[in-house]
């Protein structure tokens, strides 16, 4: 056991004295030591219940003969961080989480890990750590929030942000806004639509690192507590069989995850996180493969914000396993891969059934024959850009309109709420990429304002930043290379015609190439106002969004 390095032998007597100081008995020291990475805190609604999940995991580990030891991981609430400088500190936590978990796991020589994440960057950060540390590991999330109910309709956080736009457009009263405010987030848990947190928790299940229900069982259900106990017990089987993350996180497993991503209609943020996790597992995921998978993968789900169903509905319909079972009807998944259950994908989903074809469309009757995400390329995004195709209305699948150019999110929001954006416009927000931000902020405020003001079917938004999973409409993010690196988006001018063709995977600015090249001679990138601290270090090390915005390790000449 790894933990023998800190527990067994004469040289480890000082270590044992410190375990004595912790209150460990000799019996506890002799058992495998399981690190429980708890992301509990009191500022993220999706994490306020993780103390209960942690206690359940500890019970499960002890029941199965292990010694549970809890240590923390940080997490940011993207909703609370949205629309101000705080959003610069969201994506960047993914690497802090991975790094700090690596430090704790290796410094203390744990024999196995149970990761307890829930929200947006917390899940991929811990998956990155799992791949990097590569000791037996299992995940159990805190679960999704129940949907709110306003005037007889289910609602979620995306409706809240859109309501703000409706007030700005005089389409909603302040009293109605207050009703939304009181009702759309009724419980603890990750916000109730197919946003980034729920997308990543579902894909953790699909990729084989979580038990059935990890992505969909609501946070307030006692079933979630039982799941946590089972995860605690299951880690002991993984330790005994020495099944490690890199045994599970193979290239084929990532292809499975991308395929399920397309069927579910997940957040575009998965296109940042899956390549970053794969990188830690020694697997190269080229985003161009997304379109190949999308071309043959039907989109089976339209969860909020793409449609009227929510995570609780997906759970009742059979969850992620039911979606995977549908996909096997077209032989779209590798079913012989090992998972944290100790069984293969095929064995896991054998008994799954689609219990509600209104929530999970059968493969014979999908929402579309192609997947929920598309990667667009062209002279505006030579390295690619990403759009959640399943959340785009039909009339915006192909669109040409004049660029309305802004060098930061705040300026764009002011223009949108000031009534300066009109039908047909293409809003361009630049210098919000990984380096340019720095931190690659989410653009939920401008997309929600556009939707709330009734422009969602006539205005597109393009950025080198990224979008919340709660965004809908023709919202094209991750434009690479970003403006700060002299990417083409830096040279777009007010009024340039931009052509978007999502079915053809094209994103182009309709400017004469000679004219466009001439603009580059006067390139003077916008300066960042970040002068110190973590964001400055992050800016120096972070790579392109097209490669997952991973931190580059400096190499010697």
Coordinates of C-alpha atoms in Angstrom, one line a residue:
X1 CA 0.0 0.0 0.0
X2 CA 1.1 3.6 -0.7
X3 CA 0.3 4.5 2.9
X4 CA 2.9 2.0 4.2
X5 CA 5.4 4.8 3.3
X6 CA 4.0 6.8 6.1
X7 CA 2.8 4.1 8.5
X8 CA 5.0 1.0 8.5
X9 CA 8.6 0.4 9.5
X10 CA 11.1 1.7 12.1
X11 CA 11.8 4.9 10.1
X12 CA 8.1 5.7 10.1
X13 CA 7.9 5.9 13.9
X14 CA 7.8 9.8 13.8
X15 CA 5.0 9.5 11.2
X16 CA 3.0 7.2 13.5
X17 CA 3.4 9.6 16.4
X18 CA 1.7 12.2 14.2
X19 CA -1.1 9.8 13.4
X20 CA -1.5 9.3 17.2
X21 CA -1.8 13.0 17.5
X22 CA -4.7 12.8 15.0
X23 CA -6.4 10.2 17.2
X24 CA -5.8 7.3 14.8
X25 CA -5.9 3.8 16.4
X26 CA -3.5 1.1 15.4
X27 CA -6.4 -0.7 13.8
X28 CA -7.1 2.4 11.6
X29 CA -3.5 2.7 10.6
X30 CA -3.4 -0.9 9.3
X31 CA -6.3 -0.3 6.9
X32 CA -5.9 1.3 3.5
X33 CA -6.0 5.1 3.9
X34 CA -8.6 6.7 1.6
X35 CA -8.4 10.4 1.0
X36 CA -11.9 12.0 0.7
X37 CA -11.6 15.2 -1.2
X38 CA -14.5 17.3 0.0
X39 CA -15.5 20.4 -1.9
X40 CA -17.9 21.6 0.9
X41 CA -18.2 25.3 1.4
X42 CA -20.9 27.8 2.5
X43 CA -20.9 30.1 -0.6
X44 CA -21.8 27.7 -3.4
X45 CA -25.4 26.4 -3.4
X46 CA -24.2 23.2 -5.1
X47 CA -21.7 22.6 -2.3
X48 CA -23.7 23.4 0.8
X49 CA -24.8 19.8 1.1
X50 CA -21.4 18.2 0.6
X51 CA -20.8 17.8 4.3
X52 CA -23.6 15.2 4.3
X53 CA -22.2 13.5 1.2
X54 CA -18.8 13.5 2.8
X55 CA -20.1 11.8 6.0
X56 CA -21.9 9.2 3.9
X57 CA -18.7 8.5 1.9
X58 CA -16.8 8.1 5.2
X59 CA -19.4 5.6 6.4
X60 CA -19.1 3.6 3.2
X61 CA -15.3 3.5 3.3
X62 CA -15.3 2.4 6.9
X63 CA -18.0 -0.3 6.2
X64 CA -15.8 -1.7 3.5
X65 CA -12.7 -1.8 5.7
X66 CA -10.9 1.4 4.9
X67 CA -9.8 4.4 6.9
X68 CA -11.4 7.6 5.6
X69 CA -9.4 10.9 5.8
X70 CA -11.0 14.1 4.7
X71 CA -9.2 17.1 3.1
X72 CA -10.7 20.1 1.2
X73 CA -10.9 21.4 -2.4
X74 CA -12.0 24.9 -3.3
X75 CA -14.9 25.8 -5.6
X76 CA -16.3 29.0 -7.1
X77 CA -20.0 29.6 -7.7
X78 CA -20.1 30.8 -11.3
X79 CA -23.5 32.3 -10.8
X80 CA -22.3 34.6 -8.0
X81 CA -19.1 35.3 -9.8
X82 CA -20.9 36.2 -13.0
X83 CA -20.7 39.6 -14.6
X84 CA -17.8 41.2 -12.7
X85 CA -14.1 40.7 -12.0
X86 CA -14.9 37.5 -10.0
X87 CA -15.6 35.6 -13.2
X88 CA -11.9 36.0 -14.1
X89 CA -11.3 33.7 -11.1
X90 CA -13.5 30.8 -12.2
X91 CA -11.8 28.8 -14.9
X92 CA -8.4 29.4 -13.3
X93 CA -9.5 27.5 -10.2
X94 CA -9.6 24.3 -12.3
X95 CA -5.8 24.2 -12.1
X96 CA -5.6 25.3 -8.5
X97 CA -7.9 22.4 -7.6
X98 CA -5.9 19.9 -9.6
X99 CA -2.6 21.1 -8.2
X100 CA -3.6 21.2 -4.6
X101 CA -5.3 17.8 -4.7
X102 CA -2.1 16.4 -6.3
X103 CA -0.1 17.9 -3.5
X104 CA -2.3 16.5 -0.7
X105 CA -2.6 13.0 -2.2
X106 CA 1.1 12.5 -2.9
X107 CA 2.4 14.2 0.3
X108 CA 0.3 12.0 2.5
X109 CA 0.5 8.8 0.4
X110 CA -3.2 7.9 0.2
X111 CA -4.1 4.4 -1.1
X112 CA -7.2 5.7 -2.9
X113 CA -9.3 8.8 -3.3
X114 CA -13.0 9.6 -3.3
X115 CA -13.6 12.9 -5.1
X116 CA -16.7 14.9 -4.0
X117 CA -17.2 17.8 -6.4
X118 CA -20.3 19.4 -7.9
X119 CA -19.9 22.7 -9.7
X120 CA -18.4 24.0 -12.8
X121 CA -14.5 23.9 -12.5
X122 CA -14.5 21.7 -9.5
X123 CA -15.5 18.6 -11.4
X124 CA -12.9 18.9 -14.2
X125 CA -10.2 20.0 -11.7
X126 CA -10.6 16.9 -9.7
X127 CA -10.8 14.7 -12.8
X128 CA -7.5 16.3 -13.9
X129 CA -6.0 15.5 -10.5
X130 CA -7.3 11.9 -10.6
X131 CA -5.6 11.3 -13.9
X132 CA -2.4 13.0 -12.8
X133 CA -2.1 11.2 -9.4
X134 CA -3.4 7.9 -10.8
X135 CA -4.2 6.0 -7.7
X136 CA -7.6 4.2 -7.4
X137 CA -10.3 6.9 -7.5
X138 CA -14.1 7.3 -7.6
X139 CA -16.3 10.3 -8.0
X140 CA -19.6 11.1 -6.3
X141 CA -21.1 14.6 -6.9
X142 CA -23.5 16.6 -4.7
X143 CA -26.3 16.3 -7.3
X144 CA -28.4 18.8 -9.2
X145 CA -30.9 21.4 -7.8
X146 CA -34.6 20.8 -8.3
X147 CA -36.2 23.1 -10.8
X148 CA -38.1 26.1 -9.5
X149 CA -41.8 26.8 -10.3
X150 CA -43.0 30.2 -11.5
X151 CA -46.6 30.7 -12.6
X152 CA -47.0 26.9 -13.2
X153 CA -43.8 26.5 -15.2
X154 CA -40.5 24.9 -14.3
X155 CA -37.7 27.4 -14.2
X156 CA -34.0 27.5 -13.6
X157 CA -31.1 30.0 -13.2
X158 CA -31.0 30.8 -16.9
X159 CA -34.5 32.1 -16.7
X160 CA -33.4 34.4 -13.8
X161 CA -30.7 36.0 -15.9
X162 CA -33.0 36.4 -18.9
X163 CA -35.6 38.0 -16.7
X164 CA -33.1 40.8 -16.0
X165 CA -33.0 41.4 -19.7
X166 CA -36.8 41.4 -19.9
X167 CA -36.9 44.1 -17.3
X168 CA -34.4 46.2 -19.2
X169 CA -36.7 45.9 -22.3
X170 CA -39.8 46.7 -20.3
X171 CA -41.2 43.2 -21.0
X172 CA -41.3 42.3 -17.3
X173 CA -42.2 44.2 -14.1
X174 CA -40.0 44.5 -11.0
X175 CA -42.6 42.5 -9.1
X176 CA -42.4 39.7 -11.6
X177 CA -38.6 39.8 -11.4
X178 CA -38.9 39.5 -7.6
X179 CA -41.1 36.4 -8.0
X180 CA -38.5 34.8 -10.2
X181 CA -35.8 35.7 -7.7
X182 CA -37.6 34.0 -4.9
X183 CA -38.5 30.8 -6.8
X184 CA -36.1 29.8 -9.5
X185 CA -33.4 28.3 -7.2
X186 CA -35.5 26.4 -4.6
X187 CA -33.0 23.9 -3.2
X188 CA -29.3 23.2 -2.8
X189 CA -27.5 21.5 -5.7
X190 CA -25.9 22.4 -9.0
X191 CA -28.3 24.6 -11.0
X192 CA -31.1 22.5 -12.5
X193 CA -30.5 22.7 -16.3
X194 CA -27.9 21.1 -18.5
X195 CA -25.3 23.7 -17.5
X196 CA -21.6 23.1 -17.1
X197 CA -21.8 21.5 -13.6
X198 CA -24.4 19.0 -14.6
X199 CA -22.8 18.4 -17.9
X200 CA -19.5 17.4 -16.3
X201 CA -21.2 15.3 -13.6
X202 CA -23.1 13.4 -16.3
X203 CA -19.9 13.0 -18.4
X204 CA -18.1 11.7 -15.3
X205 CA -20.6 8.9 -15.2
X206 CA -20.4 8.4 -19.0
X207 CA -16.6 8.2 -19.0
X208 CA -16.6 5.6 -16.2
X209 CA -15.5 7.5 -13.2
X210 CA -18.8 7.7 -11.3
X211 CA -21.5 5.3 -10.3
X212 CA -25.0 5.3 -11.9
X213 CA -26.9 8.4 -11.0
X214 CA -23.8 10.5 -10.2
X215 CA -25.0 13.1 -12.7
X216 CA -28.7 13.1 -12.2
X217 CA -30.0 12.1 -8.7
X218 CA -31.2 15.4 -7.2
X219 CA -29.1 16.8 -4.3
X220 CA -32.1 16.7 -1.9
X221 CA -32.9 13.1 -2.5
X222 CA -31.9 10.5 0.2
X223 CA -30.9 8.4 -2.8
X224 CA -27.9 10.7 -3.2
X225 CA -26.8 9.8 0.4
X226 CA -27.1 6.1 -0.4
X227 CA -25.1 6.7 -3.6
X228 CA -22.3 8.3 -1.6
X229 CA -22.2 5.3 0.8
X230 CA -21.9 3.0 -2.2
X231 CA -19.1 5.1 -3.6
X232 CA -17.3 4.9 -0.3
X233 CA -17.6 1.1 -0.4
X234 CA -16.7 0.8 -4.0
X235 CA -13.4 2.6 -3.6
X236 CA -12.2 -0.3 -1.5
X237 CA -12.9 -2.7 -4.4
X238 CA -10.9 -0.4 -6.7
X239 CA -8.0 -0.4 -4.3
X240 CA -8.1 -4.2 -3.8
X241 CA -8.2 -4.7 -7.6
X242 CA -5.8 -1.8 -8.3
X243 CA -8.1 -0.3 -10.9
X244 CA -6.7 3.2 -11.5
X245 CA -8.0 6.3 -13.4
X246 CA -5.7 5.8 -16.3
X247 CA -7.0 2.3 -16.8
X248 CA -10.4 3.9 -17.2
X249 CA -9.6 7.3 -18.9
X250 CA -8.5 5.8 -22.2
X251 CA -8.9 7.4 -25.6
X252 CA -12.0 5.3 -26.3
X253 CA -13.5 6.5 -22.9
X254 CA -13.0 10.1 -24.0
X255 CA -14.7 9.3 -27.3
X256 CA -17.6 7.8 -25.4
X257 CA -17.8 10.9 -23.3
X258 CA -17.8 13.2 -26.3
X259 CA -20.6 11.0 -27.9
X260 CA -22.8 11.2 -24.8
X261 CA -22.0 15.0 -24.7
X262 CA -23.5 15.3 -28.2
X263 CA -26.6 13.2 -27.3
X264 CA -27.3 15.2 -24.1
X265 CA -26.6 18.6 -25.5
X266 CA -24.1 19.6 -22.9
X267 CA -22.4 22.9 -22.1
X268 CA -19.8 24.2 -24.6
X269 CA -17.4 24.3 -21.6
X270 CA -17.0 20.5 -22.0
X271 CA -15.0 21.4 -25.0
X272 CA -12.5 23.0 -22.7
X273 CA -12.5 20.5 -19.9
X274 CA -12.4 17.1 -21.8
X275 CA -9.2 18.0 -23.6
X276 CA -7.6 19.2 -20.4
X277 CA -8.5 16.0 -18.5
X278 CA -7.4 13.9 -21.5
X279 CA -4.0 15.8 -21.4
X280 CA -3.5 14.7 -17.8
X281 CA -4.3 11.1 -18.8
X282 CA -1.8 11.2 -21.6
X283 CA -4.5 11.2 -24.3
X284 CA -4.6 13.8 -27.1
X285 CA -8.1 15.0 -28.0
X286 CA -8.2 17.2 -31.1
X287 CA -11.4 19.2 -31.1
X288 CA -11.9 18.7 -34.8
X289 CA -13.0 15.2 -33.9
X290 CA -16.1 16.7 -32.3
X291 CA -17.7 17.4 -35.7
X292 CA -17.0 13.9 -36.9
X293 CA -18.7 12.5 -33.8
X294 CA -21.5 15.0 -34.1
X295 CA -22.2 14.0 -37.7
X296 CA -23.2 10.5 -36.6
X297 CA -24.5 11.1 -33.1
X298 CA -28.2 12.1 -32.7
X299 CA -29.2 14.8 -30.2
X300 CA -31.6 13.0 -27.9
X301 CA -32.2 15.6 -25.1
X302 CA -33.2 19.2 -24.9
X303 CA -32.7 20.1 -21.3
X304 CA -32.9 23.7 -20.1
X305 CA -31.9 26.1 -21.5
X306 CA -32.4 24.3 -24.8
X307 CA -35.8 23.0 -23.9
X308 CA -38.4 22.6 -21.1
X309 CA -37.0 19.6 -19.3
X310 CA -34.6 19.6 -16.3
X311 CA -32.2 17.3 -14.5
X312 CA -34.8 15.8 -12.3
X313 CA -36.7 14.8 -15.5
X314 CA -33.6 13.2 -16.9
X315 CA -33.2 11.3 -13.7
X316 CA -36.7 10.0 -13.8
X317 CA -36.4 9.0 -17.4
X318 CA -33.5 6.7 -16.7
X319 CA -30.5 9.1 -16.5
X320 CA -27.2 8.9 -18.3
X321 CA -27.3 5.1 -18.6
X322 CA -30.6 5.3 -20.5
X323 CA -29.1 7.8 -22.9
X324 CA -26.1 5.5 -23.4
X325 CA -28.4 2.5 -24.0
X326 CA -30.1 4.4 -26.8
X327 CA -26.7 5.2 -28.4
X328 CA -25.7 1.6 -28.4
X329 CA -28.7 0.9 -30.8
X330 CA -26.5 2.6 -33.4
X331 CA -23.3 1.1 -32.1
X332 CA -22.0 4.5 -31.2
X333 CA -20.2 3.6 -27.9
X334 CA -17.3 1.4 -26.9
X335 CA -18.9 -1.0 -24.5
X336 CA -16.0 -3.1 -23.5
X337 CA -14.2 -0.5 -21.4
X338 CA -13.6 -0.9 -17.6
X339 CA -15.3 1.5 -15.2
X340 CA -15.3 2.3 -11.5
X341 CA -18.0 -0.3 -11.0
X342 CA -15.4 -2.9 -11.8
X343 CA -17.6 -3.8 -14.8
X344 CA -17.6 -2.8 -18.4
X345 CA -19.7 0.0 -19.9
X346 CA -21.8 -2.7 -21.6
X347 CA -22.4 -4.5 -18.3
X348 CA -23.3 -1.3 -16.6
X349 CA -26.0 -0.2 -19.0
X350 CA -27.4 -3.6 -19.8
X351 CA -30.4 -3.2 -17.5
X352 CA -31.0 0.5 -18.3
X353 CA -34.3 1.5 -19.9
X354 CA -35.6 4.8 -21.4
X355 CA -38.6 5.5 -19.2
X356 CA -39.8 8.7 -20.8
X357 CA -39.3 9.3 -24.5
X358 CA -40.4 12.9 -24.1
X359 CA -37.2 13.6 -22.1
X360 CA -34.9 11.1 -23.8
X361 CA -35.8 10.8 -27.5
X362 CA -35.3 7.4 -29.0
X363 CA -32.5 7.2 -31.6
X364 CA -35.2 6.6 -34.2
X365 CA -36.8 10.0 -33.4
X366 CA -34.1 12.4 -32.2
X367 CA -34.3 16.2 -32.0
X368 CA -31.7 16.1 -34.7
X369 CA -29.6 13.6 -36.5
X370 CA -26.5 15.5 -35.4
X371 CA -25.1 16.2 -32.0
X372 CA -25.6 19.1 -29.6
X373 CA -22.2 20.8 -30.1
X374 CA -20.4 22.1 -33.2
X375 CA -16.9 23.3 -33.8
X376 CA -16.8 26.2 -36.3
X377 CA -13.7 27.2 -38.3
X378 CA -12.9 29.8 -40.9
X379 CA -10.9 33.0 -41.3
X380 CA -12.3 34.4 -38.1
X381 CA -11.4 31.2 -36.1
X382 CA -8.6 29.3 -37.8
X383 CA -8.1 27.1 -34.7
X384 CA -11.8 26.7 -34.1
X385 CA -14.7 28.0 -32.0
X386 CA -17.6 26.3 -30.3
X387 CA -21.4 26.6 -30.3
X388 CA -24.1 24.7 -28.5
X389 CA -26.0 23.9 -31.7
X390 CA -28.9 22.2 -29.8
X391 CA -29.7 25.6 -28.2
X392 CA -29.8 27.6 -31.4
X393 CA -33.1 28.4 -33.0
X394 CA -33.5 27.2 -36.7
X395 CA -33.5 30.7 -38.1
X396 CA -30.0 31.4 -36.7
X397 CA -28.3 28.3 -37.9
X398 CA -27.1 30.4 -40.8
X399 CA -26.8 34.1 -40.4
X400 CA -24.9 37.1 -41.9
X401 CA -24.9 40.4 -40.1
X402 CA -22.8 43.4 -39.2
X403 CA -20.2 43.2 -36.4
X404 CA -20.8 45.3 -33.3
X405 CA -17.4 45.2 -31.7
X406 CA -16.6 45.5 -28.0
X407 CA -13.2 45.0 -26.2
X408 CA -14.8 43.7 -23.0
X409 CA -18.0 42.2 -21.6
X410 CA -19.1 45.3 -19.7
X411 CA -19.1 47.5 -22.8
X412 CA -21.2 44.9 -24.7
X413 CA -23.8 44.6 -21.8
X414 CA -24.1 48.4 -21.7
X415 CA -24.8 48.5 -25.4
X416 CA -27.3 45.7 -25.3
X417 CA -29.3 47.0 -22.3
X418 CA -29.1 50.5 -23.8
X419 CA -31.0 49.4 -26.8
X420 CA -28.1 49.9 -29.2
X421 CA -28.1 46.3 -30.5
X422 CA -30.8 45.5 -33.1
X423 CA -32.1 42.5 -35.0
X424 CA -29.5 41.1 -37.4
X425 CA -26.4 42.3 -35.5
X426 CA -23.4 40.1 -34.6
X427 CA -22.1 41.2 -31.2
X428 CA -18.3 40.6 -31.0
X429 CA -16.7 40.6 -27.6
X430 CA -12.9 40.2 -27.6
X431 CA -10.0 40.3 -25.2
X432 CA -11.9 37.9 -22.9
X433 CA -9.8 34.8 -23.8
X434 CA -7.6 32.8 -21.5
X435 CA -4.8 35.3 -21.8
X436 CA -6.7 38.4 -22.8
X437 CA -9.1 38.3 -19.8
X438 CA -7.2 36.9 -18.2
X439 CA -9.3 34.0 -17.1
X440 CA -11.7 33.5 -20.0
X441 CA -14.9 34.9 -18.5
X442 CA -18.3 33.4 -19.2
X443 CA -20.8 35.6 -21.1
X444 CA -24.1 34.6 -19.5
X445 CA -25.1 38.2 -18.8
X446 CA -24.9 39.4 -22.4
X447 CA -26.5 36.3 -23.9
X448 CA -29.3 36.4 -21.3
X449 CA -29.9 40.1 -21.9
X450 CA -30.2 39.4 -25.6
X451 CA -32.6 36.6 -25.0
X452 CA -34.6 38.5 -22.4
X453 CA -35.0 41.5 -24.7
X454 CA -36.5 39.3 -27.4
X455 CA -33.5 39.2 -29.7
X456 CA -32.4 35.6 -29.2
X457 CA -33.7 34.6 -32.7
X458 CA -32.1 37.5 -34.5
X459 CA -28.8 38.4 -32.9
X460 CA -25.6 36.4 -32.7
X461 CA -22.8 36.7 -30.2
X462 CA -19.1 35.8 -30.9
X463 CA -16.3 35.9 -28.3
X464 CA -12.8 34.6 -27.6
X465 CA -14.2 34.1 -24.1
X466 CA -16.7 31.4 -23.2
X467 CA -20.3 30.9 -22.4
X468 CA -22.2 29.5 -19.4
X469 CA -24.0 26.2 -20.0
X470 CA -27.1 28.4 -19.2
X471 CA -26.6 30.4 -22.4
X472 CA -28.7 29.8 -25.4
X473 CA -29.0 31.1 -28.9
X474 CA -26.3 31.7 -31.5
X475 CA -23.6 32.1 -28.9
X476 CA -20.2 31.2 -30.4
X477 CA -17.3 31.1 -28.0
X478 CA -13.7 29.9 -27.6
X479 CA -12.7 31.8 -30.8
X480 CA -9.1 30.8 -31.4
X481 CA -6.5 32.3 -31.7
X482 CA -7.8 34.8 -29.2
X483 CA -7.4 38.6 -29.7
X484 CA -4.6 39.0 -27.1
X485 CA -2.5 36.7 -29.3
X486 CA -3.2 38.6 -32.5
X487 CA -6.0 36.2 -33.6
X488 CA -8.2 37.4 -36.5
X489 CA -10.9 38.5 -34.0
X490 CA -8.6 41.3 -33.0
X491 CA -8.9 42.9 -36.4
X492 CA -12.6 42.9 -36.9
X493 CA -14.0 46.4 -37.2
X494 CA -17.5 47.8 -36.5
X495 CA -19.7 47.1 -39.4
X496 CA -17.7 44.2 -41.0
X497 CA -20.1 41.5 -42.2
X498 CA -19.8 38.2 -40.4
X499 CA -21.1 35.0 -41.8
X500 CA -22.1 32.1 -39.5
X501 CA -23.0 28.7 -41.0
X502 CA -23.4 26.2 -38.2
X503 CA -24.5 23.2 -40.4
X504 CA -21.4 23.8 -42.5
X505 CA -19.2 24.4 -39.4
X506 CA -18.1 27.8 -40.8
X507 CA -17.3 31.2 -39.1
X508 CA -16.0 33.9 -41.4
X509 CA -15.5 37.7 -41.6
X510 CA -16.4 38.9 -45.1
X511 CA -13.5 41.3 -45.6
X512 CA -11.1 41.4 -48.5
X513 CA -8.0 39.4 -47.4
X514 CA -5.6 42.2 -48.5
X515 CA -7.5 44.7 -46.3
X516 CA -7.6 42.3 -43.4
X517 CA -3.8 41.7 -43.6
X518 CA -3.2 45.5 -43.7
X519 CA -5.1 45.9 -40.4
X520 CA -2.6 43.6 -38.7
X521 CA 0.3 46.1 -39.2
X522 CA -1.1 48.4 -36.6
X523 CA -1.9 45.7 -34.0
X524 CA -1.9 47.1 -30.5
X525 CA -3.4 44.6 -28.1
X526 CA -5.6 45.8 -25.3
X527 CA -3.5 45.9 -22.1
X528 CA -4.6 43.9 -19.0
X529 CA -5.2 45.7 -15.8
X530 CA -4.0 42.7 -13.8
X531 CA -0.6 43.5 -12.4
X532 CA 0.1 40.8 -9.8
X533 CA -1.2 37.7 -8.1
X534 CA -2.4 34.4 -9.5
X535 CA -4.1 35.8 -12.6
X536 CA -0.8 37.3 -13.8
X537 CA 0.9 33.9 -13.4
X538 CA -2.0 32.2 -15.1
X539 CA -1.8 34.6 -18.0
X540 CA 1.8 33.8 -18.6
X541 CA 1.3 30.0 -18.6
X542 CA -2.1 29.4 -20.1
X543 CA -2.5 28.0 -23.6
X544 CA -5.1 28.2 -26.3
X545 CA -8.8 27.5 -25.7
X546 CA -8.6 25.2 -28.7
X547 CA -6.3 22.9 -26.6
X548 CA -8.4 23.1 -23.5
X549 CA -6.8 26.2 -21.9
X550 CA -4.2 24.0 -20.2
X551 CA -1.2 25.5 -18.4
X552 CA 1.9 25.1 -20.4
X553 CA 5.0 23.7 -18.6
X554 CA 8.0 25.9 -19.6
X555 CA 10.6 23.9 -21.5
X556 CA 14.3 24.3 -21.5
X557 CA 16.0 25.1 -24.8

